[in-house]
mmCIF file of C-alpha atoms in Angstrom:
data_model
loop_
_atom_site.group_PDB
_atom_site.id
_atom_site.type_symbol
_atom_site.label_atom_id
_atom_site.label_comp_id
_atom_site.label_asym_id
_atom_site.label_seq_id
_atom_site.Cartn_x
_atom_site.Cartn_y
_atom_site.Cartn_z
ATOM 1 C CA MET T 120 32.671 -0.166 11.702
ATOM 2 C CA SER T 121 32.874 3.496 10.700
ATOM 3 C CA ARG T 122 32.554 6.021 13.499
ATOM 4 C CA ASP T 123 31.477 8.618 10.920
ATOM 5 C CA ASN T 124 28.514 6.433 9.967
ATOM 6 C CA ARG T 125 27.495 5.980 13.594
ATOM 7 C CA ASP T 126 27.765 9.699 14.336
ATOM 8 C CA ARG T 127 25.792 10.561 11.230
ATOM 9 C CA PHE T 128 23.049 8.115 12.116
ATOM 10 C CA ARG T 129 22.938 9.347 15.725
ATOM 11 C CA LYS T 130 22.505 12.895 14.426
ATOM 12 C CA GLY T 131 19.644 11.742 12.168
ATOM 13 C CA LEU T 132 17.970 10.094 15.145
ATOM 14 C CA GLY T 133 18.314 13.346 17.067
ATOM 15 C CA LYS T 134 16.567 15.233 14.244
ATOM 16 C CA CYS T 135 13.616 12.925 14.813
ATOM 17 C CA GLY T 136 13.336 14.107 18.411
ATOM 18 C CA VAL T 137 14.550 10.874 19.995
ATOM 19 C CA ILE T 138 16.495 11.277 23.239
ATOM 20 C CA ASP T 139 19.208 8.818 24.293
ATOM 21 C CA GLY T 140 17.718 5.982 26.323
ATOM 22 C CA GLU T 141 14.186 6.249 24.920
ATOM 23 C CA LEU T 142 12.688 3.001 23.656
ATOM 24 C CA VAL T 143 12.108 2.834 19.883
ATOM 25 C CA LEU T 144 10.157 0.240 17.898
ATOM 26 C CA ALA T 145 12.170 -0.427 14.727
ATOM 27 C CA THR T 146 10.303 -1.901 11.764
ATOM 28 C CA CYS T 147 12.111 -4.440 9.618
ATOM 29 C CA SER T 148 11.220 -6.344 6.440
ATOM 30 C CA GLY T 149 14.638 -7.989 6.136
ATOM 31 C CA GLY T 150 15.706 -5.850 3.170
ATOM 32 C CA PRO T 151 18.896 -3.756 3.093
ATOM 33 C CA ASP T 152 17.292 -0.499 4.267
ATOM 34 C CA SER T 153 15.532 -1.891 7.325
ATOM 35 C CA ILE T 154 18.391 -4.236 8.241
ATOM 36 C CA LEU T 155 20.731 -1.255 8.248
ATOM 37 C CA LEU T 156 18.247 0.521 10.512
ATOM 38 C CA LEU T 157 18.577 -2.336 13.034
ATOM 39 C CA HIS T 158 22.351 -2.509 12.580
ATOM 40 C CA ALA T 159 22.706 1.251 13.077
ATOM 41 C CA LEU T 160 20.529 1.268 16.206
ATOM 42 C CA LYS T 161 22.562 -1.630 17.606
ATOM 43 C CA SER T 162 25.861 0.077 16.769
ATOM 44 C CA ILE T 163 24.996 3.186 18.817
ATOM 45 C CA ASP T 164 23.606 1.114 21.728
ATOM 46 C CA ALA T 165 20.084 2.468 21.297
ATOM 47 C CA ARG T 166 17.152 0.933 23.174
ATOM 48 C CA PHE T 167 14.933 -0.716 20.619
ATOM 49 C CA GLU T 168 12.678 -3.644 19.831
ATOM 50 C CA VAL T 169 11.771 -4.927 16.363
ATOM 51 C CA ALA T 170 8.464 -5.408 14.527
ATOM 52 C CA HIS T 171 7.999 -7.537 11.400
ATOM 53 C CA VAL T 172 4.859 -8.347 9.383
ATOM 54 C CA ASN T 173 4.559 -11.381 7.104
ATOM 55 C CA PHE T 174 1.831 -10.912 4.470
ATOM 56 C CA LYS T 175 2.531 -14.283 2.821
ATOM 57 C CA LEU T 176 2.428 -12.550 -0.578
ATOM 58 C CA ARG T 177 5.593 -14.240 -1.892
ATOM 59 C CA GLY T 178 5.154 -17.705 -0.385
ATOM 60 C CA GLU T 179 8.429 -19.240 0.766
ATOM 61 C CA GLU T 180 10.267 -15.984 0.128
ATOM 62 C CA SER T 181 8.044 -14.166 2.644
ATOM 63 C CA ASP T 182 8.618 -16.926 5.206
ATOM 64 C CA GLY T 183 12.346 -16.672 4.512
ATOM 65 C CA ASP T 184 12.239 -12.939 5.286
ATOM 66 C CA GLU T 185 10.532 -13.643 8.598
ATOM 67 C CA ALA T 186 13.072 -16.353 9.498
ATOM 68 C CA PHE T 187 15.917 -13.988 8.596
ATOM 69 C CA VAL T 188 14.603 -11.194 10.855
ATOM 70 C CA ARG T 189 13.960 -13.687 13.660
ATOM 71 C CA ASN T 190 17.516 -14.964 13.376
ATOM 72 C CA TRP T 191 18.996 -11.449 13.425
ATOM 73 C CA CYS T 192 17.043 -10.546 16.554
ATOM 74 C CA SER T 193 18.004 -13.824 18.256
ATOM 75 C CA GLU T 194 21.693 -13.393 17.476
ATOM 76 C CA ASN T 195 21.688 -9.786 18.669
ATOM 77 C CA GLY T 196 19.540 -10.255 21.765
ATOM 78 C CA VAL T 197 16.742 -7.976 20.539
ATOM 79 C CA THR T 198 13.042 -8.552 21.259
ATOM 80 C CA LEU T 199 10.985 -9.295 18.133
ATOM 81 C CA HIS T 200 7.276 -8.712 17.587
ATOM 82 C CA CYS T 201 5.984 -10.610 14.566
ATOM 83 C CA GLU T 202 2.548 -10.960 12.998
ATOM 84 C CA THR T 203 1.062 -12.688 9.937
ATOM 85 C CA MET T 204 -1.591 -10.619 8.147
ATOM 86 C CA ASP T 205 -3.886 -10.919 5.134
ATOM 87 C CA ALA T 206 -3.537 -7.857 2.895
ATOM 88 C CA SER T 207 -5.321 -9.485 -0.062
ATOM 89 C CA THR T 208 -8.690 -9.625 1.698
ATOM 90 C CA LEU T 209 -8.471 -5.971 2.765
ATOM 91 C CA ALA T 210 -7.516 -4.961 -0.787
ATOM 92 C CA GLU T 211 -10.560 -6.766 -2.205
ATOM 93 C CA LYS T 212 -12.881 -5.327 0.436
ATOM 94 C CA THR T 213 -11.740 -1.698 0.097
ATOM 95 C CA GLY T 214 -10.729 -1.605 -3.560
ATOM 96 C CA LYS T 215 -7.228 -0.532 -2.570
ATOM 97 C CA GLY T 216 -4.110 -1.863 -4.263
ATOM 98 C CA ILE T 217 -2.376 -4.710 -2.461
ATOM 99 C CA GLN T 218 0.556 -2.496 -1.455
ATOM 100 C CA ASP T 219 -1.742 0.192 -0.034
ATOM 101 C CA ALA T 220 -3.722 -2.407 1.908
ATOM 102 C CA ALA T 221 -0.520 -3.924 3.303
ATOM 103 C CA ARG T 222 0.690 -0.465 4.335
ATOM 104 C CA VAL T 223 -2.514 0.223 6.274
ATOM 105 C CA LEU T 224 -2.346 -3.095 8.122
ATOM 106 C CA ARG T 225 1.366 -2.737 8.766
ATOM 107 C CA TYR T 226 1.127 0.688 10.390
ATOM 108 C CA GLU T 227 -1.902 -0.295 12.457
ATOM 109 C CA TYR T 228 0.111 -3.203 13.845
ATOM 110 C CA PHE T 229 3.169 -1.031 14.505
ATOM 111 C CA GLU T 230 1.029 1.465 16.416
ATOM 112 C CA GLU T 231 -0.501 -1.344 18.469
ATOM 113 C CA VAL T 232 2.902 -2.785 19.411
ATOM 114 C CA LYS T 233 4.305 0.681 20.170
ATOM 115 C CA ASN T 234 1.531 1.259 22.670
ATOM 116 C CA GLN T 235 1.943 -2.214 24.210
ATOM 117 C CA ILE T 236 5.647 -1.734 24.929
ATOM 118 C CA ASP T 237 5.345 2.002 25.644
ATOM 119 C CA ALA T 238 7.873 2.935 22.965
ATOM 120 C CA ARG T 239 8.437 6.611 22.209
ATOM 121 C CA ALA T 240 8.453 6.194 18.424
ATOM 122 C CA VAL T 241 8.157 3.818 15.467
ATOM 123 C CA ALA T 242 11.314 3.938 13.318
ATOM 124 C CA VAL T 243 11.072 3.233 9.588
ATOM 125 C CA ALA T 244 13.917 3.022 7.065
ATOM 126 C CA HIS T 245 12.835 5.576 4.457
ATOM 127 C CA HIS T 246 15.817 7.220 2.750
ATOM 128 C CA GLU T 247 16.622 9.842 0.095
ATOM 129 C CA ASN T 248 15.760 7.601 -2.843
ATOM 130 C CA ASP T 249 12.348 6.951 -1.279
ATOM 131 C CA GLN T 250 11.901 10.704 -0.869
ATOM 132 C CA ALA T 251 12.747 11.389 -4.528
ATOM 133 C CA GLU T 252 10.461 8.568 -5.705
ATOM 134 C CA THR T 253 7.619 9.917 -3.569
ATOM 135 C CA LEU T 254 8.041 13.403 -5.010
ATOM 136 C CA ILE T 255 7.812 12.052 -8.566
ATOM 137 C CA LEU T 256 4.777 9.929 -7.614
ATOM 138 C CA HIS T 257 2.966 12.971 -6.242
ATOM 139 C CA LEU T 258 3.872 15.031 -9.315
ATOM 140 C CA ILE T 259 2.230 12.513 -11.645
ATOM 141 C CA ARG T 260 -0.683 11.563 -9.386
ATOM 142 C CA SER T 261 -1.700 14.343 -7.019
ATOM 143 C CA THR T 262 -3.301 17.730 -7.661
ATOM 144 C CA ASN T 263 -2.603 18.875 -4.102
ATOM 145 C CA PRO T 264 0.505 21.134 -4.004
ATOM 146 C CA SER T 265 0.965 20.366 -0.304
ATOM 147 C CA ALA T 266 1.608 16.700 -1.162
ATOM 148 C CA LEU T 267 4.918 17.671 -2.782
ATOM 149 C CA GLY T 268 6.380 18.188 0.686
ATOM 150 C CA CYS T 269 6.592 14.373 0.957
ATOM 151 C CA MET T 270 8.089 12.855 4.108
ATOM 152 C CA PRO T 271 9.438 14.740 7.143
ATOM 153 C CA ASN T 272 11.886 13.312 9.681
ATOM 154 C CA ARG T 273 8.949 12.756 11.997
ATOM 155 C CA THR T 274 5.209 12.336 11.436
ATOM 156 C CA GLY T 275 3.452 11.910 14.761
ATOM 157 C CA ASP T 276 5.181 8.918 16.354
ATOM 158 C CA VAL T 277 6.727 7.668 13.072
ATOM 159 C CA ILE T 278 10.382 8.649 12.677
ATOM 160 C CA ARG T 279 12.748 8.438 9.682
ATOM 161 C CA PRO T 280 16.348 8.694 10.964
ATOM 162 C CA MET T 281 17.830 7.620 7.593
ATOM 163 C CA LEU T 282 16.039 10.188 5.442
ATOM 164 C CA ASN T 283 19.339 11.840 4.472
ATOM 165 C CA TRP T 284 20.993 8.571 3.363
ATOM 166 C CA THR T 285 20.985 7.415 -0.257
ATOM 167 C CA ARG T 286 20.431 3.781 -1.180
ATOM 168 C CA ASP T 287 24.049 3.541 -2.353
ATOM 169 C CA GLU T 288 25.308 4.836 1.009
ATOM 170 C CA ILE T 289 23.171 2.253 2.801
ATOM 171 C CA ILE T 290 24.573 -0.608 0.715
ATOM 172 C CA ALA T 291 28.105 0.708 1.233
ATOM 173 C CA TRP T 292 27.726 0.653 5.047
ATOM 174 C CA LEU T 293 26.296 -2.857 4.950
ATOM 175 C CA LYS T 294 29.207 -4.071 2.824
ATOM 176 C CA GLU T 295 31.752 -2.298 5.025
ATOM 177 C CA ASP T 296 30.444 -4.066 8.142
ATOM 178 C CA GLY T 297 29.690 -7.365 6.388
ATOM 179 C CA VAL T 298 25.972 -7.278 7.210
ATOM 180 C CA GLU T 299 23.733 -9.641 5.239
ATOM 181 C CA TYR T 300 20.226 -8.770 4.089
ATOM 182 C CA ARG T 301 17.324 -10.112 2.041
ATOM 183 C CA VAL T 302 16.242 -9.005 -1.440
ATOM 184 C CA ASP T 303 12.505 -8.673 -2.123
ATOM 185 C CA SER T 304 11.850 -9.959 -5.649
ATOM 186 C CA SER T 305 8.632 -7.916 -5.898
ATOM 187 C CA ASN T 306 10.712 -4.721 -5.822
ATOM 188 C CA LYS T 307 11.582 -5.460 -9.464
ATOM 189 C CA ASP T 308 7.967 -6.000 -10.555
ATOM 190 C CA GLY T 309 7.172 -3.405 -13.211
ATOM 191 C CA LYS T 310 3.435 -3.434 -12.463
ATOM 192 C CA TYR T 311 4.105 -1.196 -9.453
ATOM 193 C CA THR T 312 4.591 2.469 -10.399
ATOM 194 C CA ARG T 313 7.114 3.120 -7.634
ATOM 195 C CA ASN T 314 9.277 0.257 -8.902
ATOM 196 C CA ARG T 315 9.359 1.745 -12.396
ATOM 197 C CA ILE T 316 10.341 5.119 -10.957
ATOM 198 C CA SER T 317 13.076 3.455 -8.907
ATOM 199 C CA HIS T 318 14.499 1.283 -11.690
ATOM 200 C CA GLU T 319 13.770 3.387 -14.778
ATOM 201 C CA VAL T 320 13.085 7.046 -14.040
ATOM 202 C CA LEU T 321 15.683 7.822 -11.353
ATOM 203 C CA PRO T 322 18.546 6.030 -13.199
ATOM 204 C CA LEU T 323 17.624 7.994 -16.336
ATOM 205 C CA LEU T 324 17.669 11.272 -14.401
ATOM 206 C CA GLU T 325 21.003 10.331 -12.809
ATOM 207 C CA ASN T 326 22.359 9.649 -16.309
ATOM 208 C CA ILE T 327 21.194 13.075 -17.431
ATOM 209 C CA ARG T 328 22.563 14.796 -14.336
ATOM 210 C CA THR T 329 24.567 13.096 -11.587
ATOM 211 C CA GLY T 330 23.074 13.813 -8.191
ATOM 212 C CA ALA T 331 19.510 14.221 -9.491
ATOM 213 C CA THR T 332 18.114 11.888 -6.810
ATOM 214 C CA VAL T 333 19.614 13.890 -3.946
ATOM 215 C CA HIS T 334 18.505 17.101 -5.640
ATOM 216 C CA LEU T 335 14.899 15.881 -5.886
ATOM 217 C CA ALA T 336 14.929 14.801 -2.240
ATOM 218 C CA GLY T 337 16.215 18.265 -1.352
ATOM 219 C CA TRP T 338 13.328 19.830 -3.256
ATOM 220 C CA ALA T 339 10.895 17.706 -1.253
ATOM 221 C CA ASN T 340 12.409 19.052 1.966
ATOM 222 C CA ARG T 341 12.117 22.658 0.781
ATOM 223 C CA LEU T 342 8.588 22.159 -0.519
ATOM 224 C CA ARG T 343 7.527 20.701 2.825
ATOM 225 C CA VAL T 344 8.331 24.030 4.542
ATOM 226 C CA GLN T 345 6.263 25.869 1.945
ATOM 227 C CA ALA T 346 3.456 23.290 2.192
ATOM 228 C CA ASN T 347 3.231 23.854 5.947
ATOM 229 C CA ALA T 348 2.979 27.612 5.390
ATOM 230 C CA VAL T 349 0.285 27.106 2.738
ATOM 231 C CA ASP T 350 -1.693 24.761 5.008
ATOM 232 C CA ASN T 351 -1.614 27.327 7.817
ATOM 233 C CA SER T 352 -2.772 30.102 5.476
ATOM 234 C CA MET T 353 -5.492 27.889 4.014
ATOM 235 C CA SER T 354 -6.712 27.008 7.496
ATOM 236 C CA ASP T 355 -7.068 30.710 8.284
ATOM 237 C CA ALA T 356 -8.876 31.323 4.986
ATOM 238 C CA SER T 357 -11.130 28.317 5.522
ATOM 239 C CA ARG T 358 -12.500 29.812 8.724
ATOM 240 C CA ASP T 359 -13.772 32.798 6.699
ATOM 241 C CA ILE T 360 -15.133 30.669 3.847
ATOM 242 C CA VAL T 361 -16.659 27.560 5.446
ATOM 243 C CA GLU T 362 -19.355 27.503 8.091
ATOM 244 C CA TYR T 363 -20.038 24.029 9.474
ATOM 245 C CA CYS T 364 -23.612 23.348 10.564
ATOM 246 C CA ASP T 365 -25.220 21.096 13.123
ATOM 247 C CA LEU T 366 -26.947 18.088 11.585
ATOM 248 C CA ASP T 367 -30.187 19.245 13.220
ATOM 249 C CA SER T 368 -29.799 22.826 11.994
ATOM 250 C CA GLY T 369 -33.174 22.749 10.252
ATOM 251 C CA ASP T 370 -32.157 23.080 6.598
ATOM 252 C CA GLY T 371 -30.190 19.806 6.578
ATOM 253 C CA ALA T 372 -26.928 21.402 5.427
ATOM 254 C CA LEU T 373 -23.612 20.043 6.648
ATOM 255 C CA CYS T 374 -21.806 23.268 5.858
ATOM 256 C CA LYS T 375 -22.217 26.519 3.979
ATOM 257 C CA LEU T 376 -19.679 28.304 1.798
ATOM 258 C CA ASP T 377 -19.321 32.072 1.629
ATOM 259 C CA LEU T 378 -18.883 32.389 -2.128
ATOM 260 C CA HIS T 379 -17.917 36.048 -1.990
ATOM 261 C CA ALA T 380 -15.173 35.147 0.498
ATOM 262 C CA ILE T 381 -13.964 32.481 -1.942
ATOM 263 C CA GLY T 382 -13.733 35.100 -4.659
ATOM 264 C CA HIS T 383 -11.848 37.606 -2.507
ATOM 265 C CA SER T 384 -9.334 35.173 -0.987
ATOM 266 C CA ILE T 385 -6.195 34.094 -2.879
ATOM 267 C CA TRP T 386 -6.726 30.683 -1.240
ATOM 268 C CA GLY T 387 -10.420 30.491 -2.106
ATOM 269 C CA ASP T 388 -10.295 28.008 -4.974
ATOM 270 C CA LEU T 389 -7.803 25.782 -3.141
ATOM 271 C CA VAL T 390 -9.960 25.750 -0.006
ATOM 272 C CA LEU T 391 -12.957 24.774 -2.137
ATOM 273 C CA ASP T 392 -11.049 22.045 -4.023
ATOM 274 C CA ARG T 393 -9.786 20.508 -0.804
ATOM 275 C CA LEU T 394 -13.204 20.617 0.823
ATOM 276 C CA LEU T 395 -14.895 18.975 -2.157
ATOM 277 C CA ALA T 396 -12.265 16.228 -2.319
ATOM 278 C CA LYS T 397 -12.457 15.602 1.424
ATOM 279 C CA ARG T 398 -16.260 15.415 1.469
ATOM 280 C CA GLY T 399 -16.632 13.499 -1.788
ATOM 281 C CA TRP T 400 -19.063 16.042 -3.197
ATOM 282 C CA PRO T 401 -20.176 16.022 -6.835
ATOM 283 C CA ILE T 402 -17.585 16.852 -9.499
ATOM 284 C CA GLY T 403 -19.827 19.545 -10.960
ATOM 285 C CA SER T 404 -20.244 21.326 -7.630
ATOM 286 C CA ARG T 405 -16.983 23.247 -7.992
ATOM 287 C CA GLU T 406 -18.033 24.730 -11.318
ATOM 288 C CA GLU T 407 -21.464 25.517 -9.872
ATOM 289 C CA ALA T 408 -19.911 27.289 -6.913
ATOM 290 C CA LEU T 409 -17.482 29.268 -9.058
ATOM 291 C CA ILE T 410 -20.380 30.491 -11.206
ATOM 292 C CA LEU T 411 -22.498 31.428 -8.187
ATOM 293 C CA LYS T 412 -19.657 33.310 -6.510
ATOM 294 C CA ARG T 413 -20.098 36.028 -9.126
ATOM 295 C CA ALA T 414 -23.597 36.688 -7.839
ATOM 296 C CA THR T 415 -24.097 40.126 -6.312
ATOM 297 C CA VAL T 416 -26.726 39.379 -3.671
ATOM 298 C CA GLY T 417 -27.145 36.521 -1.202
ATOM 299 C CA ALA T 418 -24.588 34.229 -2.825
ATOM 300 C CA HIS T 419 -24.520 30.851 -1.131
ATOM 301 C CA ILE T 420 -24.496 27.142 -1.980
ATOM 302 C CA SER T 421 -25.323 24.250 0.322
ATOM 303 C CA TYR T 422 -24.765 20.516 0.068
ATOM 304 C CA GLY T 423 -26.337 18.086 2.484
ATOM 305 C CA PRO T 424 -25.883 14.413 3.495
ATOM 306 C CA ASP T 425 -27.570 13.160 0.326
ATOM 307 C CA VAL T 426 -24.517 13.978 -1.791
ATOM 308 C CA LEU T 427 -21.947 12.363 0.494
#
């Protein structure tokens, strides 16, 4: 077992704000990333318990993952929290994709267990490849520049101590210590965009320029600092632009926008875009507002509950 690996992991845990001796809830699917998370926590004598969710999406393979995680915890004397959940029903009810529905259920369960055992954090096994994939996903999906900041070492109580490890480095540590793991067959399914980025886009970029994955992950880290600065500036600008109203204010408006303030602020259009997206207001309302903001007297536009 490499001392360098242990020291590097311990440093990553420290970046997440975890102090020695604090209880952590480690999430584990049975795959290489999350099994290394358990192995690394065990190797540095961290206090942790494990949480696993079986969505029954791959039949016997899903049950095999659960049995594998149970066996690891039993052999290593670690407490396991395990739950079977139905992501398909939630996906049908909400219109979400099956992976998004599973993610919502999974994190709700992790939060519940964390509170039950009074853990200080929920540890997940996201790594540099995940960071690079997320950046590419946001580039092709999102119109929000702040989304390019991707994943930090810590989001609330969720920590990512392996965020500076590549997938290859994870596999290398597992092989070095002879640690077995499960392989999720759905990770190769081309119907999922992230899988295509992982198996097609990133290898192509690595072929064009070695180290592209690490470079992209580095960009995500730098963009996150800028995204935080932008969010703070937009929050300040929003206070000058948006006036929230009481529901019983008399005119029925939920909020009012100072259109002249929008026009004079460098953040004006971004504040408006974010507000419209958050409130689900009509697509044409942005264009209407941008036209009205050129008015010289009494410029204002109001939207009430009927458009939500």
